[in-house]
GROMACS .gro file of C-alpha atoms in nm:
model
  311
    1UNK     CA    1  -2.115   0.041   0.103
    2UNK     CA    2  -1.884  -0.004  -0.190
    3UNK     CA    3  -1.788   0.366  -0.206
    4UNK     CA    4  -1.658   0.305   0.155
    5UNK     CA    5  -1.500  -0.042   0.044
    6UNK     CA    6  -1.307   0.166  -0.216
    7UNK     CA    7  -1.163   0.391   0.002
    8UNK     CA    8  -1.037   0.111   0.232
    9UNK     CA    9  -0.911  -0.079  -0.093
   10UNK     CA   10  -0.691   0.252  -0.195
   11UNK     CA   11  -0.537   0.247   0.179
   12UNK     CA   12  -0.421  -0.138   0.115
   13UNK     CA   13  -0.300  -0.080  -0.229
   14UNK     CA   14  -0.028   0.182  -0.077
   15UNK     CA   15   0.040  -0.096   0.202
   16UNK     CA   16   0.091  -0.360  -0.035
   17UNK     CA   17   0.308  -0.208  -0.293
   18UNK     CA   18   0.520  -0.088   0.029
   19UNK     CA   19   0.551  -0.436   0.160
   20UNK     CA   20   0.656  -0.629  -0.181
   21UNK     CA   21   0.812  -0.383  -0.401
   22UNK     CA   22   1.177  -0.472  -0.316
   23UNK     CA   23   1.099  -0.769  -0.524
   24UNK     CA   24   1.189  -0.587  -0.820
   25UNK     CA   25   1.508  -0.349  -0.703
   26UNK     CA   26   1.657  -0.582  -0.437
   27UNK     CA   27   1.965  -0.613  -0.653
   28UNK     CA   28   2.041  -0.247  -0.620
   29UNK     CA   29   1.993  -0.216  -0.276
   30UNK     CA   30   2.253  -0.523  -0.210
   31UNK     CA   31   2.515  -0.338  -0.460
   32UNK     CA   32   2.434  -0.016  -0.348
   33UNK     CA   33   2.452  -0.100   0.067
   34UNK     CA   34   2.729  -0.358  -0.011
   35UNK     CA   35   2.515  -0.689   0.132
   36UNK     CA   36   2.460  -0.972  -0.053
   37UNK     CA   37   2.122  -1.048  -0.213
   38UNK     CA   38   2.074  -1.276   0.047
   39UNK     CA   39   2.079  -0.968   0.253
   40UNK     CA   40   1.900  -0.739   0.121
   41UNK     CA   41   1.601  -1.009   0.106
   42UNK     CA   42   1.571  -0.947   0.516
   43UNK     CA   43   1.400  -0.558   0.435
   44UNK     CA   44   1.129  -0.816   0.366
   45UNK     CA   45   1.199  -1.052   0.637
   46UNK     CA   46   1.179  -0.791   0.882
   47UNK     CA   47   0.886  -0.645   0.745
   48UNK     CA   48   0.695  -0.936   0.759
   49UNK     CA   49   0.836  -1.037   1.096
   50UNK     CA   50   0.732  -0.726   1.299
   51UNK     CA   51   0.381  -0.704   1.114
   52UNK     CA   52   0.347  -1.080   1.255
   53UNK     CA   53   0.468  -0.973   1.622
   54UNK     CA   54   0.288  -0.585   1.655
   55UNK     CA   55   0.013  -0.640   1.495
   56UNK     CA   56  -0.190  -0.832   1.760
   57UNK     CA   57  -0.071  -0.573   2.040
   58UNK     CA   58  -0.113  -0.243   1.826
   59UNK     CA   59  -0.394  -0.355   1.759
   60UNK     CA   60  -0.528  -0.417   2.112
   61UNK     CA   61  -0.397  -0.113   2.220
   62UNK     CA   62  -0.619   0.059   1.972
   63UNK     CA   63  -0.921  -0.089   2.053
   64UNK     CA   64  -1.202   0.158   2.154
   65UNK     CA   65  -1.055   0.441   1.917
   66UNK     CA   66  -1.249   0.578   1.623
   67UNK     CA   67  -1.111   0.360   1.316
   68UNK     CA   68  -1.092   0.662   1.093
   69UNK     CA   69  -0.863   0.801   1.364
   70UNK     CA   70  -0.666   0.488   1.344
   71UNK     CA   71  -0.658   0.438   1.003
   72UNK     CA   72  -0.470   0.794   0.959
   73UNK     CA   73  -0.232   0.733   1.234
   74UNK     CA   74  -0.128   0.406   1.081
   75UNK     CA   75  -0.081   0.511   0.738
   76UNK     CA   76   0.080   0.881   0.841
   77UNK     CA   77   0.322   0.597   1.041
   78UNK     CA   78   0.375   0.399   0.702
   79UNK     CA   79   0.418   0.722   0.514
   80UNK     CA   80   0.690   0.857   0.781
   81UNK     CA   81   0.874   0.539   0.777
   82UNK     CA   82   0.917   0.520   0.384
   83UNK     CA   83   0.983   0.892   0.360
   84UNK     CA   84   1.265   0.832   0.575
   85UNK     CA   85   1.409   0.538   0.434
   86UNK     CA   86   1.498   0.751   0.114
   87UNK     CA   87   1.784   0.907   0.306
   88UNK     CA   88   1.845   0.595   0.483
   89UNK     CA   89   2.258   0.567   0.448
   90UNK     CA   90   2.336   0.259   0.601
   91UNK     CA   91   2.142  -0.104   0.609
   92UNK     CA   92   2.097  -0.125   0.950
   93UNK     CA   93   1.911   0.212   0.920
   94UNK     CA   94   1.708   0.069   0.626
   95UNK     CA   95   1.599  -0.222   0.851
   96UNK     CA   96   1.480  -0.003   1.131
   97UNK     CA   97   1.280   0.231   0.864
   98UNK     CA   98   1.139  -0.098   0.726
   99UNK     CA   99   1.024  -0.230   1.099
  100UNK     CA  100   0.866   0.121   1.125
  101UNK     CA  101   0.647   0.113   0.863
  102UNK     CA  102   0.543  -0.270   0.926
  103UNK     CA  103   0.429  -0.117   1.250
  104UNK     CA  104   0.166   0.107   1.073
  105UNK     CA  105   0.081  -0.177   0.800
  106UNK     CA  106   0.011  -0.367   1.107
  107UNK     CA  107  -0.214  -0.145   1.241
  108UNK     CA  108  -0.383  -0.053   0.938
  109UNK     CA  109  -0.491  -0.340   0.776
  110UNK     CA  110  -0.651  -0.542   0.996
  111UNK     CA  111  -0.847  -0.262   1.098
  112UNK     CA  112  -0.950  -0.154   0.733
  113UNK     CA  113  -1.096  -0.540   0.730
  114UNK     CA  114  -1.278  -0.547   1.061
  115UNK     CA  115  -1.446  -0.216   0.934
  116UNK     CA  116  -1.526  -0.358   0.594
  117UNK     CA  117  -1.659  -0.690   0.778
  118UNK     CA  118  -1.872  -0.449   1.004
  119UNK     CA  119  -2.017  -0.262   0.689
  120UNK     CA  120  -2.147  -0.604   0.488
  121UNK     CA  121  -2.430  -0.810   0.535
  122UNK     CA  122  -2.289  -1.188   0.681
  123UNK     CA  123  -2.365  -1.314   0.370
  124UNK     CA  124  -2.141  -1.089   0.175
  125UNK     CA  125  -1.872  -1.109   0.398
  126UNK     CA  126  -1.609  -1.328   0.202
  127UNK     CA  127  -1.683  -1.043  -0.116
  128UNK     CA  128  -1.645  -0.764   0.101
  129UNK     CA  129  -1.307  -0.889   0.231
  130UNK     CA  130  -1.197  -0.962  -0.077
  131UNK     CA  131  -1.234  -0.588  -0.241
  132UNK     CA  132  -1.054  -0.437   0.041
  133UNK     CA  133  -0.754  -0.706  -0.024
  134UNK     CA  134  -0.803  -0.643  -0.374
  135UNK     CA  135  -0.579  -0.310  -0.307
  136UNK     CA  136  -0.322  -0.603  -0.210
  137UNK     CA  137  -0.372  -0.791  -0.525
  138UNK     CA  138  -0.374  -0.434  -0.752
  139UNK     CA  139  -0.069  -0.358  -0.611
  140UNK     CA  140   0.104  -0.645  -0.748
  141UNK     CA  141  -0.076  -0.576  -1.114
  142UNK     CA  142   0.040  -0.204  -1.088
  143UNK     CA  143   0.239  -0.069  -0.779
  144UNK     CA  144   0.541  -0.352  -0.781
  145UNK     CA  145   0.564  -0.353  -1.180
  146UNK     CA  146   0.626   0.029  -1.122
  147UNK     CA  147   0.851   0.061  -0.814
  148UNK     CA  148   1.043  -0.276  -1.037
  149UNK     CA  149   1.068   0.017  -1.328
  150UNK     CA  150   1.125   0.312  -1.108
  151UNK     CA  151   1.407   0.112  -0.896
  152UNK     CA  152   1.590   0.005  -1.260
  153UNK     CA  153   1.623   0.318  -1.424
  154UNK     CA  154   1.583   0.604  -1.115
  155UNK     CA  155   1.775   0.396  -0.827
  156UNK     CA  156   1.614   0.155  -0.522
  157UNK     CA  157   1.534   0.493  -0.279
  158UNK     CA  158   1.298   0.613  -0.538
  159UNK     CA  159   1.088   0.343  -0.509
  160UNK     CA  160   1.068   0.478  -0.138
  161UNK     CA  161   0.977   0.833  -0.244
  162UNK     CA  162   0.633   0.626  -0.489
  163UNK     CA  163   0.558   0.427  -0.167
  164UNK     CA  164   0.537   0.752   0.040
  165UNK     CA  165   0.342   0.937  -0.225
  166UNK     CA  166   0.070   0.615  -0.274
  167UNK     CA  167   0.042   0.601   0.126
  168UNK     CA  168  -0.004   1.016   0.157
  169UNK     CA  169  -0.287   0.987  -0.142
  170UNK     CA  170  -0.441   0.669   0.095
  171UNK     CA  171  -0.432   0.879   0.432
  172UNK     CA  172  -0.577   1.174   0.258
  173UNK     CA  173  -0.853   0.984   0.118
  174UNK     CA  174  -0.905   0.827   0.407
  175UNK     CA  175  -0.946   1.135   0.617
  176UNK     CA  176  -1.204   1.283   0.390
  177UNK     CA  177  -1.339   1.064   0.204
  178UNK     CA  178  -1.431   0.755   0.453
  179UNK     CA  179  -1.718   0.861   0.683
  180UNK     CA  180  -1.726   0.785   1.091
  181UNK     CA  181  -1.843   0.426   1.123
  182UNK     CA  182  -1.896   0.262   1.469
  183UNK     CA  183  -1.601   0.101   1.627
  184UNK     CA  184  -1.575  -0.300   1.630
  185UNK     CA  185  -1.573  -0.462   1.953
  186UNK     CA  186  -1.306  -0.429   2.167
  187UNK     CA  187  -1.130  -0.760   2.171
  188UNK     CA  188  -0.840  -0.806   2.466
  189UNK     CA  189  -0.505  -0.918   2.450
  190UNK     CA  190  -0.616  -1.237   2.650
  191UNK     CA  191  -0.917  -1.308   2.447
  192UNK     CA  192  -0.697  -1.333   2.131
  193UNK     CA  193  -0.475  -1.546   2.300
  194UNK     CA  194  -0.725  -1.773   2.455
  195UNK     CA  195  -0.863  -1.783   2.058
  196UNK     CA  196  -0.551  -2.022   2.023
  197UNK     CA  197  -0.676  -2.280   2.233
  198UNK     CA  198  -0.976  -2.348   1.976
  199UNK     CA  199  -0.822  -2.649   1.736
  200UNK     CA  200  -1.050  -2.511   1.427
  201UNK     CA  201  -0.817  -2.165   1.490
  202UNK     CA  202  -0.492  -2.283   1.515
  203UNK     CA  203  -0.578  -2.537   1.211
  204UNK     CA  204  -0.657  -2.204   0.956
  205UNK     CA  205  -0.322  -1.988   1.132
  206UNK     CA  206  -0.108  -2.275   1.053
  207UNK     CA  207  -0.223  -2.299   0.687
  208UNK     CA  208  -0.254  -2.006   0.603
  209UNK     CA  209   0.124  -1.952   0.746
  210UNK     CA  210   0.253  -2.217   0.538
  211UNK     CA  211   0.077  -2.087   0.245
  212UNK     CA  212   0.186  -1.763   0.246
  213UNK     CA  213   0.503  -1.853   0.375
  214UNK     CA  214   0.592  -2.054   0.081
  215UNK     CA  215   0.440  -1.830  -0.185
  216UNK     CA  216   0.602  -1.498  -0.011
  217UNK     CA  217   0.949  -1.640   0.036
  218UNK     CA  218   0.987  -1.721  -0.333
  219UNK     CA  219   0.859  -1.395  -0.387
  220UNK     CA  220   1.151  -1.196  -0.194
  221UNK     CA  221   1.381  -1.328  -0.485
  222UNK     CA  222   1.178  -1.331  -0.744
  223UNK     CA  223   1.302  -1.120  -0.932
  224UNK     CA  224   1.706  -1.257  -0.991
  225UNK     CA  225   1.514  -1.582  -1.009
  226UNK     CA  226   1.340  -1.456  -1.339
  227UNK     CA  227   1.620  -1.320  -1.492
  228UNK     CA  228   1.796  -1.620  -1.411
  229UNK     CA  229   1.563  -1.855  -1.544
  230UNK     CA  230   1.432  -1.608  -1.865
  231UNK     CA  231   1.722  -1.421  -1.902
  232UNK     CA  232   1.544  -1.085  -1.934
  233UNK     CA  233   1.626  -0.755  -1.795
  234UNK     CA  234   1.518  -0.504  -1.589
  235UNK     CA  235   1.238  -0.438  -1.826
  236UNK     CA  236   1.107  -0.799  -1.915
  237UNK     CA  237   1.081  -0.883  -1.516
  238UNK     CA  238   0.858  -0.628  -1.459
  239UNK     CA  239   0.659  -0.734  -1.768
  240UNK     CA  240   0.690  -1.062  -1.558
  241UNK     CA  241   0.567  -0.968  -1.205
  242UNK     CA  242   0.271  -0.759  -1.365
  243UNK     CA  243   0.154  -1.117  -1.576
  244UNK     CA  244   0.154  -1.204  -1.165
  245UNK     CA  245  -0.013  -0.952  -1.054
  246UNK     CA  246  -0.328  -0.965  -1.333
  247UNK     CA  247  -0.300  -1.358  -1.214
  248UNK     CA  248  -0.334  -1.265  -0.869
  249UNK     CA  249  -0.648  -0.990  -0.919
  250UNK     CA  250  -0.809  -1.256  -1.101
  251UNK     CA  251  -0.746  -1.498  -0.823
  252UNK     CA  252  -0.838  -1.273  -0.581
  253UNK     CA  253  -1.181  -1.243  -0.725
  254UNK     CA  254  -1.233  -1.582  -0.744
  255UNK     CA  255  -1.119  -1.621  -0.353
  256UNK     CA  256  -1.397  -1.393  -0.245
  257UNK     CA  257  -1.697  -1.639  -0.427
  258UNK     CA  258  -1.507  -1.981  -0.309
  259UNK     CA  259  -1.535  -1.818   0.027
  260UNK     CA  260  -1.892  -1.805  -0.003
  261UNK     CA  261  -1.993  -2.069  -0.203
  262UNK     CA  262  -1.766  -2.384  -0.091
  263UNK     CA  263  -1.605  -2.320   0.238
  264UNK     CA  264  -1.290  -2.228   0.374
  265UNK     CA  265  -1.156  -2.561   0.428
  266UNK     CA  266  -1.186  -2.696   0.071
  267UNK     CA  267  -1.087  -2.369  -0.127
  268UNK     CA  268  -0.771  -2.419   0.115
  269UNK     CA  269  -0.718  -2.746  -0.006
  270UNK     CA  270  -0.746  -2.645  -0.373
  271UNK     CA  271  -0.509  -2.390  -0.296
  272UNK     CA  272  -0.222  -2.511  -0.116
  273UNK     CA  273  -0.212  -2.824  -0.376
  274UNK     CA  274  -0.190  -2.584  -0.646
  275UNK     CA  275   0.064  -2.347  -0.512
  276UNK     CA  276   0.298  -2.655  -0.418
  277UNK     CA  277   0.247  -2.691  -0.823
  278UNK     CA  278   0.338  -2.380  -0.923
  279UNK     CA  279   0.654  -2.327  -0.695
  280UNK     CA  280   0.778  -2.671  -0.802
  281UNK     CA  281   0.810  -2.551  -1.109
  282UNK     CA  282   1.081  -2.338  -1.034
  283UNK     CA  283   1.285  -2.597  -0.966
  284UNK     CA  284   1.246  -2.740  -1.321
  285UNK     CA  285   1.283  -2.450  -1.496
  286UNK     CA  286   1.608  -2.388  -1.357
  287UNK     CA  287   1.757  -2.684  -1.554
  288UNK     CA  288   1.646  -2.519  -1.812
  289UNK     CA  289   1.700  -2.147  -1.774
  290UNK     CA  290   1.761  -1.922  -2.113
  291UNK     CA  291   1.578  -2.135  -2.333
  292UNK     CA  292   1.229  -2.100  -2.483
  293UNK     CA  293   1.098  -2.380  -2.279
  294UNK     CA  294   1.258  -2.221  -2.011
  295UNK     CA  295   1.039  -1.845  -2.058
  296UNK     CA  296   0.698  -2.038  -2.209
  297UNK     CA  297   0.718  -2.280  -1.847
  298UNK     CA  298   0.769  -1.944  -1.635
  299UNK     CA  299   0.468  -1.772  -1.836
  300UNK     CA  300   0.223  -2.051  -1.721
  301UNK     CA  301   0.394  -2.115  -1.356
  302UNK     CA  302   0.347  -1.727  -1.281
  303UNK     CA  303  -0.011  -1.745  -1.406
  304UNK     CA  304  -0.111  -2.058  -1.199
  305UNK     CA  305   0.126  -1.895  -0.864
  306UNK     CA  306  -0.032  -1.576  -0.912
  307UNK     CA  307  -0.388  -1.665  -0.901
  308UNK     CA  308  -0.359  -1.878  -0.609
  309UNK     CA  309  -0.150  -1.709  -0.430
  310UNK     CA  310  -0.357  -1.388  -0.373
  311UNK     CA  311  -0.566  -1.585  -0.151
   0.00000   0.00000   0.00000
């Protein structure tokens, strides 16, 4: 089973460094497209936006197909999208390559964890889950450090041409690698719909929404925010978002047991108290910004944001 995991893992590593790398480069792309930073934040709006809105219908649609055979056409879609982006010449273009390859994140992820769910035992089924996001959480340790490197010194589109390489090395793996498995139930358009009348459902969307809403939206800007606050460069914010990204692996190992052991309801608590923490923090540090106070307070409010955020 955990050979299998792995291979799923590797598919949302490439999906996750596409989704969040433009937290590094987003300057460039706002001096290089002539938008504001403001701006240029909305190739993660959009993203985010359309994987929100497809996903439940893409998926649907897919239902009953072999998920290896869905897996590849989703990532081959993700890989498409980014390759074109690297010519993209105008914003508007940009946008439309980033809605494309939302489209195949969309897809792929949620199937990657229904298969991963199908291949564990129930009561492994929080740790199982957790690997297979784990590619999420690595790719904030090692694929949005590097695209934040590759985007300083090689220019924003090159962070395209790593996103289209990880995603080709994912559907390749993928297609030989992951054996046939049995397709999940077919679950209807109206049956996921009619999910939302169950109070106990709507409870963990909205909370989970707000969580990741108010980690994620921080995270668009994070990086003029850090060289605001620090004033590092190029350079020291990476060094920055990978301290987040070993914060959220760690996290992301711990989300799996809480899972388990303690229920989602009171690991959500935890969470979302802690997060409120760590993103207040900001706001303090600000007053502050340049000083050594100032880069010691950002050290400990990535650590804390970073582990609880990968939940």
């Amino acid at each position: 089973m955990r050979f299998r995991l792995i291979v799923l893992a590797l598919g949302t590593f490439a999906i996750g460094t596409g989704s969040f790398v433009f937290a590094g480069p987003l300057e460039g792309v706002a001096r290089d497209l002539s938008v504001s930073v403001g701006a240029a934040g909305h190739l993660v709006t959009v993203f985010a936006v359309t994987y929100a809105v497809s996903s439940p219908v893409l998926v649907t649609l897919a239902g009953g197909t072999a998920p290896r055979r869905v897996l590849v056409a989703a990532m081959a879609v993700f890989v498409l999208a980014n390759a074109a982006a690297v010519a993209a010449p105008t914003f508007g273009l940009l946008l439309l390559c980033r809605m494309l390859a939302a489209c195949g994140a969309a897809v792929f992820t949620p199937t990657a964890l229904a298969v991963a769910s199908g291949l564990a035992p129930p009561e492994e089924r929080g740790r199982a889950l957790s690997f297979v996001t784990g590619g999420l959480t690595v790719s904030f340790v090692i694929g949005i450090p590097l695209g934040s490197i590759i985007g300083t010194y090689s220019g924003w589109r090159m962070t395209f041409v790593m996103v289209a390489v990880l995603g080709v090395g994912a559907m390749l793996g993928i297609r030989t690698l992951l054996p046939d498995v049995e397709s999940p139930p077919v679950v209807g358009f109206r049956d996921r719909v009619d999910a939302l009348r169950q109070p106990a459902v709507v409870a963990a969307l909205c909370l989970t929404t707000l969580g990741l809403m108010g980690g994620f939206v921080v995270f668009t800007y994070v990086s003029p925010l850090l060289a605001q606050i620090t004033g590092f460069g190029g350079a020291g914010v990476s060094g920055l978002l990978f301290l987040f990204g070993v914060a959220a692996m760690f996290g992301n190992s711990l989300g799996g047991y809480g899972a388990d052991h303690f229920g989602y309801a009171r690991l959500m608590t935890v969470i979302l108290i802690l997060l409120s923490l760590a993103l207040l923090g900001f706001s303090v540090l600000v007053l502050y910004s340049g000083s050594a106070l100032a880069v010691g307070g950002t050290l400990a409010v990535l650590a804390l944001w970073g582990e609880r955020v990968s939940h």
